[in-house]
mmCIF file of C-alpha atoms in Angstrom:
data_model
loop_
_atom_site.group_PDB
_atom_site.id
_atom_site.type_symbol
_atom_site.label_atom_id
_atom_site.label_comp_id
_atom_site.label_asym_id
_atom_site.label_seq_id
_atom_site.Cartn_x
_atom_site.Cartn_y
_atom_site.Cartn_z
ATOM 1 C CA MET B 29 30.195 33.518 16.363
ATOM 2 C CA PRO B 30 32.210 31.262 13.996
ATOM 3 C CA LYS B 31 30.866 30.601 10.527
ATOM 4 C CA ARG B 32 29.382 27.227 9.785
ATOM 5 C CA ALA B 33 31.507 24.947 7.663
ATOM 6 C CA ALA B 34 30.630 24.846 4.003
ATOM 7 C CA ALA B 35 28.781 21.795 2.826
ATOM 8 C CA VAL B 36 30.836 18.896 1.527
ATOM 9 C CA GLY B 37 31.386 19.154 -2.223
ATOM 10 C CA VAL B 38 30.562 22.916 -2.437
ATOM 11 C CA ASP B 39 33.460 25.179 -3.416
ATOM 12 C CA THR B 40 32.642 28.534 -1.824
ATOM 13 C CA GLY B 41 35.160 30.284 -4.069
ATOM 14 C CA GLY B 42 35.588 28.568 -7.412
ATOM 15 C CA PRO B 43 34.710 30.796 -10.388
ATOM 16 C CA PHE B 44 33.740 33.633 -8.037
ATOM 17 C CA LYS B 45 37.437 34.221 -7.357
ATOM 18 C CA ALA B 46 38.016 34.828 -11.062
ATOM 19 C CA LEU B 47 35.690 37.852 -11.137
ATOM 20 C CA PRO B 48 37.282 41.307 -11.159
ATOM 21 C CA PRO B 49 37.018 43.321 -7.915
ATOM 22 C CA GLY B 50 34.280 45.898 -7.880
ATOM 23 C CA LEU B 51 31.976 44.053 -10.288
ATOM 24 C CA PRO B 52 29.289 43.405 -7.634
ATOM 25 C CA ASP B 53 29.154 47.132 -6.806
ATOM 26 C CA ARG B 54 28.718 47.985 -10.473
ATOM 27 C CA LEU B 55 25.890 45.434 -10.846
ATOM 28 C CA ARG B 56 24.039 46.245 -7.610
ATOM 29 C CA PRO B 57 22.167 49.327 -8.902
ATOM 30 C CA TYR B 58 20.612 47.180 -11.637
ATOM 31 C CA VAL B 59 19.289 44.470 -9.303
ATOM 32 C CA PRO B 60 15.782 46.003 -8.887
ATOM 33 C CA GLU B 61 15.321 46.253 -12.664
ATOM 34 C CA ILE B 62 16.620 42.731 -13.261
ATOM 35 C CA THR B 63 14.411 41.409 -10.448
ATOM 36 C CA GLU B 64 11.354 43.049 -11.968
ATOM 37 C CA GLU B 65 12.094 41.603 -15.399
ATOM 38 C CA VAL B 66 12.742 38.099 -13.998
ATOM 39 C CA VAL B 67 9.470 38.153 -12.011
ATOM 40 C CA ARG B 68 7.575 39.322 -15.080
ATOM 41 C CA ALA B 69 9.158 36.602 -17.244
ATOM 42 C CA ILE B 70 8.326 33.923 -14.644
ATOM 43 C CA GLY B 71 4.717 35.093 -14.365
ATOM 44 C CA THR B 72 4.366 35.023 -18.137
ATOM 45 C CA GLY B 73 6.315 31.861 -18.921
ATOM 46 C CA ILE B 74 5.354 29.556 -16.046
ATOM 47 C CA PRO B 75 1.578 29.176 -15.464
ATOM 48 C CA GLU B 76 1.974 27.896 -11.890
ATOM 49 C CA TYR B 77 3.553 31.228 -10.888
ATOM 50 C CA ALA B 78 1.057 33.416 -12.772
ATOM 51 C CA ARG B 79 -1.076 34.805 -9.926
ATOM 52 C CA PRO B 80 -1.330 38.539 -10.707
ATOM 53 C CA MET B 81 -4.341 38.958 -8.406
ATOM 54 C CA ASP B 82 -2.581 37.400 -5.410
ATOM 55 C CA ASP B 83 -0.425 40.230 -4.038
ATOM 56 C CA THR B 84 0.969 38.163 -1.171
ATOM 57 C CA TYR B 85 2.108 35.382 -3.465
ATOM 58 C CA MET B 86 3.652 37.736 -6.032
ATOM 59 C CA GLN B 87 5.491 39.582 -3.278
ATOM 60 C CA ALA B 88 6.942 36.246 -2.130
ATOM 61 C CA VAL B 89 8.107 35.475 -5.683
ATOM 62 C CA ASN B 90 9.631 38.946 -5.907
ATOM 63 C CA ARG B 91 11.495 38.458 -2.607
ATOM 64 C CA GLY B 92 12.769 35.066 -3.757
ATOM 65 C CA VAL B 93 14.197 36.464 -6.986
ATOM 66 C CA ASP B 94 15.705 39.492 -5.215
ATOM 67 C CA HIS B 95 17.286 37.226 -2.596
ATOM 68 C CA ALA B 96 18.796 34.990 -5.284
ATOM 69 C CA LEU B 97 20.348 37.929 -7.129
ATOM 70 C CA ARG B 98 21.693 39.634 -4.018
ATOM 71 C CA GLY B 99 23.045 36.300 -2.771
ATOM 72 C CA LEU B 100 24.887 35.975 -6.070
ATOM 73 C CA LEU B 101 26.406 39.434 -5.667
ATOM 74 C CA GLU B 102 27.466 38.686 -2.100
ATOM 75 C CA ARG B 103 29.298 35.568 -3.243
ATOM 76 C CA MET B 104 30.919 37.566 -6.030
ATOM 77 C CA ALA B 105 32.060 40.250 -3.543
ATOM 78 C CA GLN B 106 33.309 37.728 -0.977
ATOM 79 C CA PRO B 107 34.193 34.423 -2.704
ATOM 80 C CA ASP B 108 34.952 32.759 0.627
ATOM 81 C CA THR B 109 31.641 33.779 2.179
ATOM 82 C CA ASP B 110 29.569 31.190 4.017
ATOM 83 C CA TRP B 111 27.291 29.378 1.531
ATOM 84 C CA GLU B 112 25.080 27.894 4.249
ATOM 85 C CA PRO B 113 22.597 30.801 4.640
ATOM 86 C CA VAL B 114 21.924 30.719 0.896
ATOM 87 C CA ARG B 115 21.609 26.950 0.991
ATOM 88 C CA GLU B 116 19.162 27.137 3.904
ATOM 89 C CA THR B 117 16.980 29.590 1.990
ATOM 90 C CA TYR B 118 16.590 27.214 -0.918
ATOM 91 C CA GLU B 119 16.179 24.234 1.337
ATOM 92 C CA ARG B 120 13.193 26.069 2.861
ATOM 93 C CA ILE B 121 11.813 26.657 -0.625
ATOM 94 C CA GLY B 122 12.242 22.961 -1.474
ATOM 95 C CA ARG B 123 10.478 21.893 1.725
ATOM 96 C CA GLY B 124 7.698 24.397 1.059
ATOM 97 C CA GLU B 125 7.075 23.014 -2.421
ATOM 98 C CA ALA B 126 6.890 19.497 -0.968
ATOM 99 C CA GLU B 127 4.459 20.567 1.764
ATOM 100 C CA GLU B 128 2.245 22.245 -0.828
ATOM 101 C CA GLY B 129 2.155 18.990 -2.785
ATOM 102 C CA ARG B 130 3.751 20.473 -5.898
ATOM 103 C CA SER B 131 6.552 19.053 -7.996
ATOM 104 C CA LEU B 132 9.875 20.877 -8.343
ATOM 105 C CA ASP B 133 9.525 21.151 -12.114
ATOM 106 C CA SER B 134 8.050 24.650 -12.039
ATOM 107 C CA PHE B 135 10.585 25.901 -9.491
ATOM 108 C CA GLN B 136 13.512 24.585 -11.501
ATOM 109 C CA SER B 137 12.030 26.083 -14.667
ATOM 110 C CA ALA B 138 11.807 29.416 -12.828
ATOM 111 C CA LEU B 139 15.474 29.165 -11.840
ATOM 112 C CA ARG B 140 16.550 28.506 -15.416
ATOM 113 C CA LEU B 141 14.367 31.303 -16.746
ATOM 114 C CA GLY B 142 15.717 33.702 -14.120
ATOM 115 C CA ALA B 143 19.289 32.809 -15.050
ATOM 116 C CA ARG B 144 18.595 33.398 -18.767
ATOM 117 C CA VAL B 145 17.016 36.793 -18.113
ATOM 118 C CA THR B 146 19.900 37.803 -15.828
ATOM 119 C CA TRP B 147 22.477 36.707 -18.391
ATOM 120 C CA ARG B 148 20.658 38.631 -21.109
ATOM 121 C CA ARG B 149 20.544 41.801 -19.007
ATOM 122 C CA VAL B 150 24.232 41.607 -18.121
ATOM 123 C CA ASN B 151 25.031 41.144 -21.824
ATOM 124 C CA ALA B 152 22.976 44.257 -22.537
ATOM 125 C CA LEU B 153 24.993 46.178 -19.952
ATOM 126 C CA VAL B 154 28.201 45.017 -21.622
ATOM 127 C CA ASP B 155 26.889 45.988 -25.054
ATOM 128 C CA GLY B 156 25.976 49.389 -23.683
ATOM 129 C CA GLY B 157 29.487 49.945 -22.425
ATOM 130 C CA LEU B 158 28.414 49.892 -18.787
ATOM 131 C CA LEU B 159 30.451 46.771 -18.015
ATOM 132 C CA PRO B 160 33.742 45.521 -19.509
ATOM 133 C CA ARG B 161 33.309 42.668 -21.968
ATOM 134 C CA HIS B 162 35.983 40.502 -20.380
ATOM 135 C CA VAL B 163 33.782 39.888 -17.290
ATOM 136 C CA LEU B 164 31.178 37.911 -19.262
ATOM 137 C CA GLY B 165 32.907 34.529 -19.182
ATOM 138 C CA ALA B 166 33.597 34.490 -15.448
ATOM 139 C CA PHE B 167 30.218 36.029 -14.650
ATOM 140 C CA GLY B 168 28.384 33.390 -16.680
ATOM 141 C CA GLU B 169 30.236 30.567 -14.982
ATOM 142 C CA ALA B 170 29.526 32.020 -11.529
ATOM 143 C CA LEU B 171 25.859 32.609 -12.400
ATOM 144 C CA PHE B 172 25.190 29.077 -13.545
ATOM 145 C CA LEU B 173 27.171 27.545 -10.675
ATOM 146 C CA HIS B 174 25.014 29.587 -8.304
ATOM 147 C CA LEU B 175 21.930 28.305 -10.152
ATOM 148 C CA ASP B 176 23.043 24.668 -9.922
ATOM 149 C CA GLU B 177 23.752 24.931 -6.210
ATOM 150 C CA MET B 178 20.375 26.570 -5.497
ATOM 151 C CA ALA B 179 18.620 23.834 -7.463
ATOM 152 C CA ALA B 180 20.606 21.112 -5.676
ATOM 153 C CA ALA B 181 19.796 22.538 -2.231
ATOM 154 C CA ALA B 182 16.072 22.807 -3.032
ATOM 155 C CA THR B 183 15.972 19.334 -4.547
ATOM 156 C CA ALA B 184 17.694 17.696 -1.575
ATOM 157 C CA ALA B 185 15.332 19.326 0.924
ATOM 158 C CA TYR B 186 12.318 18.602 -1.279
ATOM 159 C CA THR B 187 13.226 14.906 -1.522
ATOM 160 C CA GLU B 188 13.812 14.625 2.212
ATOM 161 C CA ALA B 189 10.496 16.335 2.966
ATOM 162 C CA ARG B 190 8.605 14.067 0.571
ATOM 163 C CA LEU B 191 10.159 10.958 2.127
ATOM 164 C CA HIS B 192 9.325 12.232 5.611
ATOM 165 C CA ALA B 193 5.761 13.025 4.572
ATOM 166 C CA ALA B 194 5.402 9.596 2.947
ATOM 167 C CA GLY B 195 6.634 7.953 6.152
ATOM 168 C CA GLU B 196 4.166 9.899 8.292
ATOM 169 C CA LEU B 197 1.356 9.152 5.869
ATOM 170 C CA GLN B 198 2.155 5.432 5.934
ATOM 171 C CA GLN B 199 2.153 5.493 9.741
ATOM 172 C CA ARG B 200 -1.296 7.089 9.731
ATOM 173 C CA ARG B 201 -2.566 4.528 7.239
ATOM 174 C CA ALA B 202 -1.141 1.712 9.382
ATOM 175 C CA ARG B 203 -2.943 3.132 12.439
ATOM 176 C CA LEU B 204 -6.095 3.309 10.336
ATOM 177 C CA VAL B 205 -5.819 -0.437 9.650
ATOM 178 C CA ASP B 206 -5.666 -0.997 13.414
ATOM 179 C CA LEU B 207 -8.682 1.248 13.948
ATOM 180 C CA LEU B 208 -10.756 -0.444 11.250
ATOM 181 C CA THR B 209 -10.032 -3.903 12.702
ATOM 182 C CA ALA B 210 -10.365 -2.948 16.368
ATOM 183 C CA ASP B 211 -12.562 -5.041 18.657
ATOM 184 C CA PRO B 212 -14.640 -3.466 20.118
ATOM 185 C CA PRO B 213 -15.023 -1.222 17.081
ATOM 186 C CA ALA B 214 -13.805 2.361 17.040
ATOM 187 C CA SER B 215 -16.266 5.232 16.724
ATOM 188 C CA ALA B 216 -17.298 6.504 13.312
ATOM 189 C CA GLY B 217 -15.830 9.918 14.182
ATOM 190 C CA ALA B 218 -12.421 8.489 15.087
ATOM 191 C CA ILE B 219 -12.317 6.506 11.837
ATOM 192 C CA ALA B 220 -13.348 9.560 9.795
ATOM 193 C CA ASP B 221 -10.736 11.814 11.423
ATOM 194 C CA LEU B 222 -7.880 9.384 10.899
ATOM 195 C CA ALA B 223 -9.042 8.573 7.355
ATOM 196 C CA HIS B 224 -8.871 12.282 6.537
ATOM 197 C CA ALA B 225 -5.360 12.580 8.026
ATOM 198 C CA ALA B 226 -4.287 9.468 6.099
ATOM 199 C CA ARG B 227 -5.758 10.824 2.833
ATOM 200 C CA TRP B 228 -7.999 7.790 2.499
ATOM 201 C CA THR B 229 -11.465 8.144 1.012
ATOM 202 C CA MET B 230 -13.865 6.245 3.244
ATOM 203 C CA PRO B 231 -15.853 3.589 1.355
ATOM 204 C CA ARG B 232 -19.233 2.131 2.236
ATOM 205 C CA ALA B 233 -17.775 -1.293 3.045
ATOM 206 C CA VAL B 234 -14.450 -3.071 3.419
ATOM 207 C CA ALA B 235 -12.974 -6.551 3.461
ATOM 208 C CA VAL B 236 -9.814 -7.571 5.277
ATOM 209 C CA VAL B 237 -7.284 -9.867 3.621
ATOM 210 C CA ALA B 238 -4.873 -11.902 5.777
ATOM 211 C CA VAL B 239 -1.600 -12.599 3.959
ATOM 212 C CA ASP B 240 1.471 -14.731 4.514
ATOM 213 C CA PRO B 241 4.080 -12.245 3.215
ATOM 214 C CA GLY B 242 6.909 -13.559 1.123
ATOM 215 C CA PRO B 243 10.574 -12.626 1.523
ATOM 216 C CA GLY B 244 11.632 -9.040 0.887
ATOM 217 C CA ALA B 245 9.431 -5.970 0.614
ATOM 218 C CA GLY B 246 5.671 -6.203 0.587
ATOM 219 C CA PRO B 247 3.784 -6.364 -2.713
ATOM 220 C CA ILE B 248 2.811 -3.257 -4.657
ATOM 221 C CA VAL B 249 -0.909 -2.633 -4.092
ATOM 222 C CA PRO B 250 -3.333 -0.018 -5.435
ATOM 223 C CA PRO B 251 -3.045 3.264 -3.464
ATOM 224 C CA GLU B 252 -6.623 3.043 -2.204
ATOM 225 C CA PHE B 253 -5.815 -0.199 -0.338
ATOM 226 C CA LEU B 254 -4.557 0.013 3.242
ATOM 227 C CA THR B 255 -1.741 -2.320 4.280
ATOM 228 C CA ARG B 256 0.170 -3.525 7.297
ATOM 229 C CA PHE B 257 3.005 -5.795 6.273
ATOM 230 C CA ASP B 258 4.833 -5.376 9.582
ATOM 231 C CA VAL B 259 2.486 -7.751 11.442
ATOM 232 C CA GLN B 260 1.716 -11.480 11.270
ATOM 233 C CA PRO B 261 -0.304 -12.222 9.314
ATOM 234 C CA ALA B 262 0.115 -9.193 7.092
ATOM 235 C CA LEU B 263 -3.118 -7.290 6.484
ATOM 236 C CA LEU B 264 -4.748 -5.651 3.510
ATOM 237 C CA VAL B 265 -7.927 -3.573 3.827
ATOM 238 C CA VAL B 266 -9.838 -3.497 0.545
ATOM 239 C CA PRO B 267 -12.392 -0.698 0.108
ATOM 240 C CA ASP B 268 -15.702 -1.597 -1.559
ATOM 241 C CA PRO B 269 -14.495 -5.151 -2.335
ATOM 242 C CA GLU B 270 -17.528 -6.000 -4.445
ATOM 243 C CA GLY B 271 -16.808 -3.132 -6.844
ATOM 244 C CA PRO B 272 -15.816 -3.710 -10.476
ATOM 245 C CA GLY B 273 -12.261 -4.940 -10.903
ATOM 246 C CA ARG B 274 -11.602 -5.237 -7.170
ATOM 247 C CA ALA B 275 -11.172 -9.025 -7.073
ATOM 248 C CA ARG B 276 -8.787 -8.839 -10.024
ATOM 249 C CA ALA B 277 -6.781 -6.058 -8.342
ATOM 250 C CA VAL B 278 -6.436 -8.054 -5.121
ATOM 251 C CA ALA B 279 -5.406 -11.212 -6.965
ATOM 252 C CA GLY B 280 -2.894 -9.311 -9.082
ATOM 253 C CA ALA B 281 -1.298 -7.571 -6.088
ATOM 254 C CA LEU B 282 -1.002 -10.767 -4.037
ATOM 255 C CA GLN B 283 0.009 -13.120 -6.835
ATOM 256 C CA GLY B 284 2.220 -15.890 -5.497
ATOM 257 C CA LEU B 285 1.322 -15.248 -1.845
ATOM 258 C CA ARG B 286 -0.941 -17.266 0.442
ATOM 259 C CA ALA B 287 -3.899 -15.075 1.339
ATOM 260 C CA ALA B 288 -7.504 -15.270 2.506
ATOM 261 C CA MET B 289 -10.106 -12.552 2.081
ATOM 262 C CA GLY B 290 -12.707 -12.049 4.790
ATOM 263 C CA PRO B 291 -16.343 -11.156 4.145
ATOM 264 C CA THR B 292 -17.479 -7.722 3.050
ATOM 265 C CA VAL B 293 -18.542 -5.745 6.139
ATOM 266 C CA ALA B 294 -19.424 -2.234 7.254
ATOM 267 C CA LEU B 295 -16.582 0.060 8.319
ATOM 268 C CA ASN B 296 -17.153 -0.660 12.009
ATOM 269 C CA GLU B 297 -17.109 -4.452 11.524
ATOM 270 C CA GLY B 298 -13.574 -4.903 10.233
ATOM 271 C CA ALA B 299 -12.697 -7.105 13.212
ATOM 272 C CA ARG B 300 -15.181 -9.716 11.996
ATOM 273 C CA SER B 301 -13.759 -9.711 8.480
ATOM 274 C CA LEU B 302 -10.254 -10.026 9.941
ATOM 275 C CA ARG B 303 -11.268 -12.932 12.200
ATOM 276 C CA TRP B 304 -12.742 -14.906 9.313
ATOM 277 C CA ALA B 305 -9.783 -14.126 7.051
ATOM 278 C CA THR B 306 -7.328 -15.277 9.725
ATOM 279 C CA GLU B 307 -9.208 -18.530 10.282
ATOM 280 C CA ALA B 308 -9.396 -19.149 6.541
ATOM 281 C CA LEU B 309 -5.672 -18.448 6.138
ATOM 282 C CA ASP B 310 -4.952 -21.045 8.808
ATOM 283 C CA LEU B 311 -6.969 -23.579 6.812
ATOM 284 C CA VAL B 312 -5.054 -22.584 3.674
ATOM 285 C CA ARG B 313 -1.778 -23.271 5.494
ATOM 286 C CA ARG B 314 -3.088 -26.662 6.569
ATOM 287 C CA GLY B 315 -4.084 -27.486 2.996
ATOM 288 C CA VAL B 316 -7.800 -27.649 3.792
ATOM 289 C CA LEU B 317 -8.745 -24.655 1.636
ATOM 290 C CA SER B 318 -7.601 -23.530 -1.772
ATOM 291 C CA GLY B 319 -8.762 -20.967 -4.289
ATOM 292 C CA THR B 320 -11.548 -21.521 -6.762
ATOM 293 C CA ASP B 321 -9.169 -23.521 -8.946
ATOM 294 C CA PRO B 322 -6.322 -25.933 -8.146
ATOM 295 C CA ALA B 323 -3.749 -23.263 -9.096
ATOM 296 C CA GLY B 324 -4.556 -21.458 -5.863
ATOM 297 C CA GLY B 325 -4.922 -17.671 -5.554
ATOM 298 C CA VAL B 326 -6.637 -15.588 -2.894
ATOM 299 C CA VAL B 327 -9.151 -17.676 -0.957
ATOM 300 C CA ARG B 328 -12.462 -15.877 -0.439
ATOM 301 C CA CYS B 329 -14.272 -16.779 2.752
ATOM 302 C CA GLN B 330 -17.650 -16.393 1.072
ATOM 303 C CA ASP B 331 -16.765 -19.342 -1.183
ATOM 304 C CA HIS B 332 -16.060 -21.650 1.785
ATOM 305 C CA LEU B 333 -18.623 -20.786 4.456
ATOM 306 C CA PRO B 334 -19.587 -24.409 5.323
ATOM 307 C CA THR B 335 -15.942 -25.449 5.682
ATOM 308 C CA LEU B 336 -15.145 -22.414 7.847
ATOM 309 C CA LEU B 337 -18.102 -23.180 10.067
ATOM 310 C CA LEU B 338 -17.268 -26.866 10.243
ATOM 311 C CA LEU B 339 -13.582 -26.552 11.079
ATOM 312 C CA ARG B 340 -13.648 -23.684 13.555
ATOM 313 C CA ASP B 341 -13.003 -25.944 16.559
ATOM 314 C CA ASP B 342 -10.965 -29.121 16.141
ATOM 315 C CA ALA B 343 -11.606 -30.288 19.690
ATOM 316 C CA LEU B 344 -15.356 -29.956 19.195
ATOM 317 C CA LEU B 345 -15.151 -31.912 15.970
ATOM 318 C CA ASP B 346 -13.103 -34.636 17.639
ATOM 319 C CA ALA B 347 -15.725 -34.917 20.365
ATOM 320 C CA MET B 348 -18.524 -35.208 17.813
ATOM 321 C CA ALA B 349 -16.591 -37.773 15.758
ATOM 322 C CA GLU B 350 -15.895 -39.789 18.904
ATOM 323 C CA ARG B 351 -19.579 -39.829 19.717
ATOM 324 C CA ARG B 352 -21.108 -40.372 16.284
ATOM 325 C CA LEU B 353 -18.463 -42.326 14.303
ATOM 326 C CA ARG B 354 -17.549 -44.821 17.023
ATOM 327 C CA PRO B 355 -19.372 -47.714 15.257
ATOM 328 C CA LEU B 356 -16.854 -47.505 12.384
ATOM 329 C CA GLU B 357 -14.066 -48.439 14.791
ATOM 330 C CA GLN B 358 -15.425 -51.999 14.773
ATOM 331 C CA VAL B 359 -14.106 -52.659 11.241
ATOM 332 C CA ARG B 360 -10.583 -52.750 9.793
ATOM 333 C CA PRO B 361 -9.106 -49.442 8.462
ATOM 334 C CA PRO B 362 -9.396 -50.183 4.691
ATOM 335 C CA GLN B 363 -13.006 -51.262 5.075
ATOM 336 C CA ARG B 364 -13.638 -48.374 7.468
ATOM 337 C CA GLU B 365 -12.619 -45.846 4.797
ATOM 338 C CA ARG B 366 -14.882 -47.407 2.175
ATOM 339 C CA LEU B 367 -17.833 -47.488 4.546
ATOM 340 C CA ALA B 368 -17.266 -43.899 5.678
ATOM 341 C CA GLU B 369 -17.101 -42.708 2.063
ATOM 342 C CA THR B 370 -20.283 -44.588 1.196
ATOM 343 C CA LEU B 371 -22.151 -43.315 4.247
ATOM 344 C CA LEU B 372 -21.211 -39.696 3.508
ATOM 345 C CA GLY B 373 -22.306 -40.091 -0.105
ATOM 346 C CA TRP B 374 -25.600 -41.627 1.014
ATOM 347 C CA LEU B 375 -26.292 -38.812 3.485
ATOM 348 C CA GLN B 376 -25.394 -36.118 0.943
ATOM 349 C CA SER B 377 -27.416 -37.602 -1.890
ATOM 350 C CA GLY B 378 -30.678 -38.054 -0.081
ATOM 351 C CA ARG B 379 -30.172 -41.847 0.182
ATOM 352 C CA GLY B 380 -30.345 -42.528 -3.597
ATOM 353 C CA VAL B 381 -28.325 -45.726 -4.266
ATOM 354 C CA ALA B 382 -27.816 -44.974 -7.976
ATOM 355 C CA GLU B 383 -26.531 -41.488 -7.251
ATOM 356 C CA VAL B 384 -24.148 -42.752 -4.569
ATOM 357 C CA ALA B 385 -22.877 -45.478 -6.916
ATOM 358 C CA ALA B 386 -22.248 -42.900 -9.673
ATOM 359 C CA ARG B 387 -20.421 -40.588 -7.286
ATOM 360 C CA LEU B 388 -18.192 -43.376 -5.960
ATOM 361 C CA ALA B 389 -17.805 -45.042 -9.369
ATOM 362 C CA VAL B 390 -18.937 -48.420 -8.024
ATOM 363 C CA HIS B 391 -21.794 -50.800 -8.846
ATOM 364 C CA PRO B 392 -25.157 -50.054 -7.148
ATOM 365 C CA GLN B 393 -25.084 -53.555 -5.662
ATOM 366 C CA THR B 394 -21.804 -52.621 -3.896
ATOM 367 C CA VAL B 395 -23.525 -49.604 -2.368
ATOM 368 C CA ARG B 396 -26.433 -51.764 -1.172
ATOM 369 C CA TYR B 397 -24.028 -54.268 0.395
ATOM 370 C CA ARG B 398 -22.133 -51.523 2.217
ATOM 371 C CA MET B 399 -25.345 -49.896 3.384
ATOM 372 C CA ARG B 400 -26.477 -53.179 4.961
ATOM 373 C CA GLN B 401 -23.170 -53.260 6.853
ATOM 374 C CA LEU B 402 -23.644 -49.649 7.953
ATOM 375 C CA ASP B 403 -27.178 -50.368 9.091
ATOM 376 C CA GLU B 404 -25.851 -53.186 11.258
ATOM 377 C CA LEU B 405 -23.130 -50.929 12.707
ATOM 378 C CA PHE B 406 -25.190 -47.775 13.366
ATOM 379 C CA GLY B 407 -28.642 -49.246 13.873
ATOM 380 C CA GLU B 408 -31.317 -46.712 14.805
ATOM 381 C CA LEU B 409 -28.878 -43.801 14.510
ATOM 382 C CA LEU B 410 -29.308 -43.826 10.732
ATOM 383 C CA HIS B 411 -33.023 -43.250 11.193
ATOM 384 C CA ASP B 412 -32.640 -40.377 13.663
ATOM 385 C CA PRO B 413 -32.541 -36.996 11.793
ATOM 386 C CA ALA B 414 -30.412 -35.288 14.476
ATOM 387 C CA ALA B 415 -27.932 -38.168 14.598
ATOM 388 C CA ARG B 416 -27.736 -38.317 10.783
ATOM 389 C CA PHE B 417 -26.949 -34.589 10.702
ATOM 390 C CA GLU B 418 -24.132 -34.955 13.235
ATOM 391 C CA ILE B 419 -22.766 -38.029 11.458
ATOM 392 C CA GLN B 420 -22.687 -36.123 8.179
ATOM 393 C CA LEU B 421 -20.842 -33.197 9.772
ATOM 394 C CA ALA B 422 -18.299 -35.498 11.374
ATOM 395 C CA LEU B 423 -17.743 -37.416 8.117
ATOM 396 C CA ARG B 424 -17.341 -34.227 6.063
ATOM 397 C CA ALA B 425 -14.800 -32.838 8.552
ATOM 398 C CA ARG B 426 -12.985 -36.177 8.469
ATOM 399 C CA GLU B 427 -12.871 -36.034 4.675
ATOM 400 C CA LEU B 428 -11.539 -32.461 4.654
ATOM 401 C CA ARG B 429 -8.801 -33.350 7.102
ATOM 402 C CA ARG B 430 -7.866 -36.482 5.188
ATOM 403 C CA ASP B 431 -7.642 -34.636 1.872
ATOM 404 C CA ALA B 432 -5.535 -31.890 3.449
ATOM 405 C CA ALA B 433 -3.129 -34.440 4.921
ATOM 406 C CA ALA B 434 -2.855 -36.129 1.532
ATOM 407 C CA GLY B 435 -2.385 -32.828 -0.308
ATOM 408 C CA VAL B 436 -5.580 -33.310 -2.284
ATOM 409 C CA TRP B 437 -7.449 -30.211 -3.436
ATOM 410 C CA SER B 438 -11.080 -30.529 -2.352
ATOM 411 C CA PRO B 439 -13.362 -27.677 -3.478
ATOM 412 C CA ARG B 440 -16.567 -29.159 -2.062
#
């Protein structure tokens, strides 16, 4: 079977060709002693590898060191030997470290420590007359090249494994968003299982945020938030949204983006929070809703419940306005606006002329004059509680729409 081609950029000969023939055979009898000393030094010098009571683990460390040393000797004996089997060994180690959730720092420290111990032992052999002194330079270069290539192979595989794991984890977290916002709701068991697989600690309650994503990558959010920025609107699931600092974290993550936050709900009611957030975001787009200050920010549904209720169905509102505001069509548009504004103020204030005049910044006599006109237009409707309620709803919806069309921020 033909040998696999060497990896691009790896010289399978290099300094190994400069070593004198027979050196690997002279070093081979010392491999067990060097392996033992390297393993002992690693166990003493690197806490993560110090598991003297775990025989299985220590045997694995011993095999790894032995394999590294014998692989070095094989390359010294046959400079043109295939590097791929050695590379694959250290790629497996790199992937294993990633799967265990460890960093590569300890592994790379172990490699460096092993190289120092090996170099020291070979120097001792030279000093003892067991090896010729002229081999030290070439041996050192070969040793540290071997070290660099092992570290590079492990690092490449480790990085690839971490990226793959991160991609799988993000896919699970995206599916969890779908499960939490499903209608009808998913079972508690299904949510718990997927939350565990997605490494997400289940909270007592959640809120769903609907977001108009900006150009480029999605915003950076706290790791405990769940996101789906591959859908329209983009979604953010906020755990325990009433907790300390949560509102600030949401606002900071979504700064500069249009977003609406649904109500806080139980884990199996995410669909309701999503529905409200989506409706509120639509009103934000239309200019009907804004944040708690004119500068904008994330709109919270709980701050705009009457508006959300009032503007849920435009056709229904149009039908109510047609029925209850028809008398205003009898007057010219400029006068119609003044009368509508006065009537809404009168209905909202409990029919106090002075309060209406103060709100509209007009003289009380002006309010009385307009109210006489309104009484002539609406007649008995202004004395019917049900009709007054519907008129007030229709006028408030009309005002919200008008302000949105004019680009006026209206927090009421």
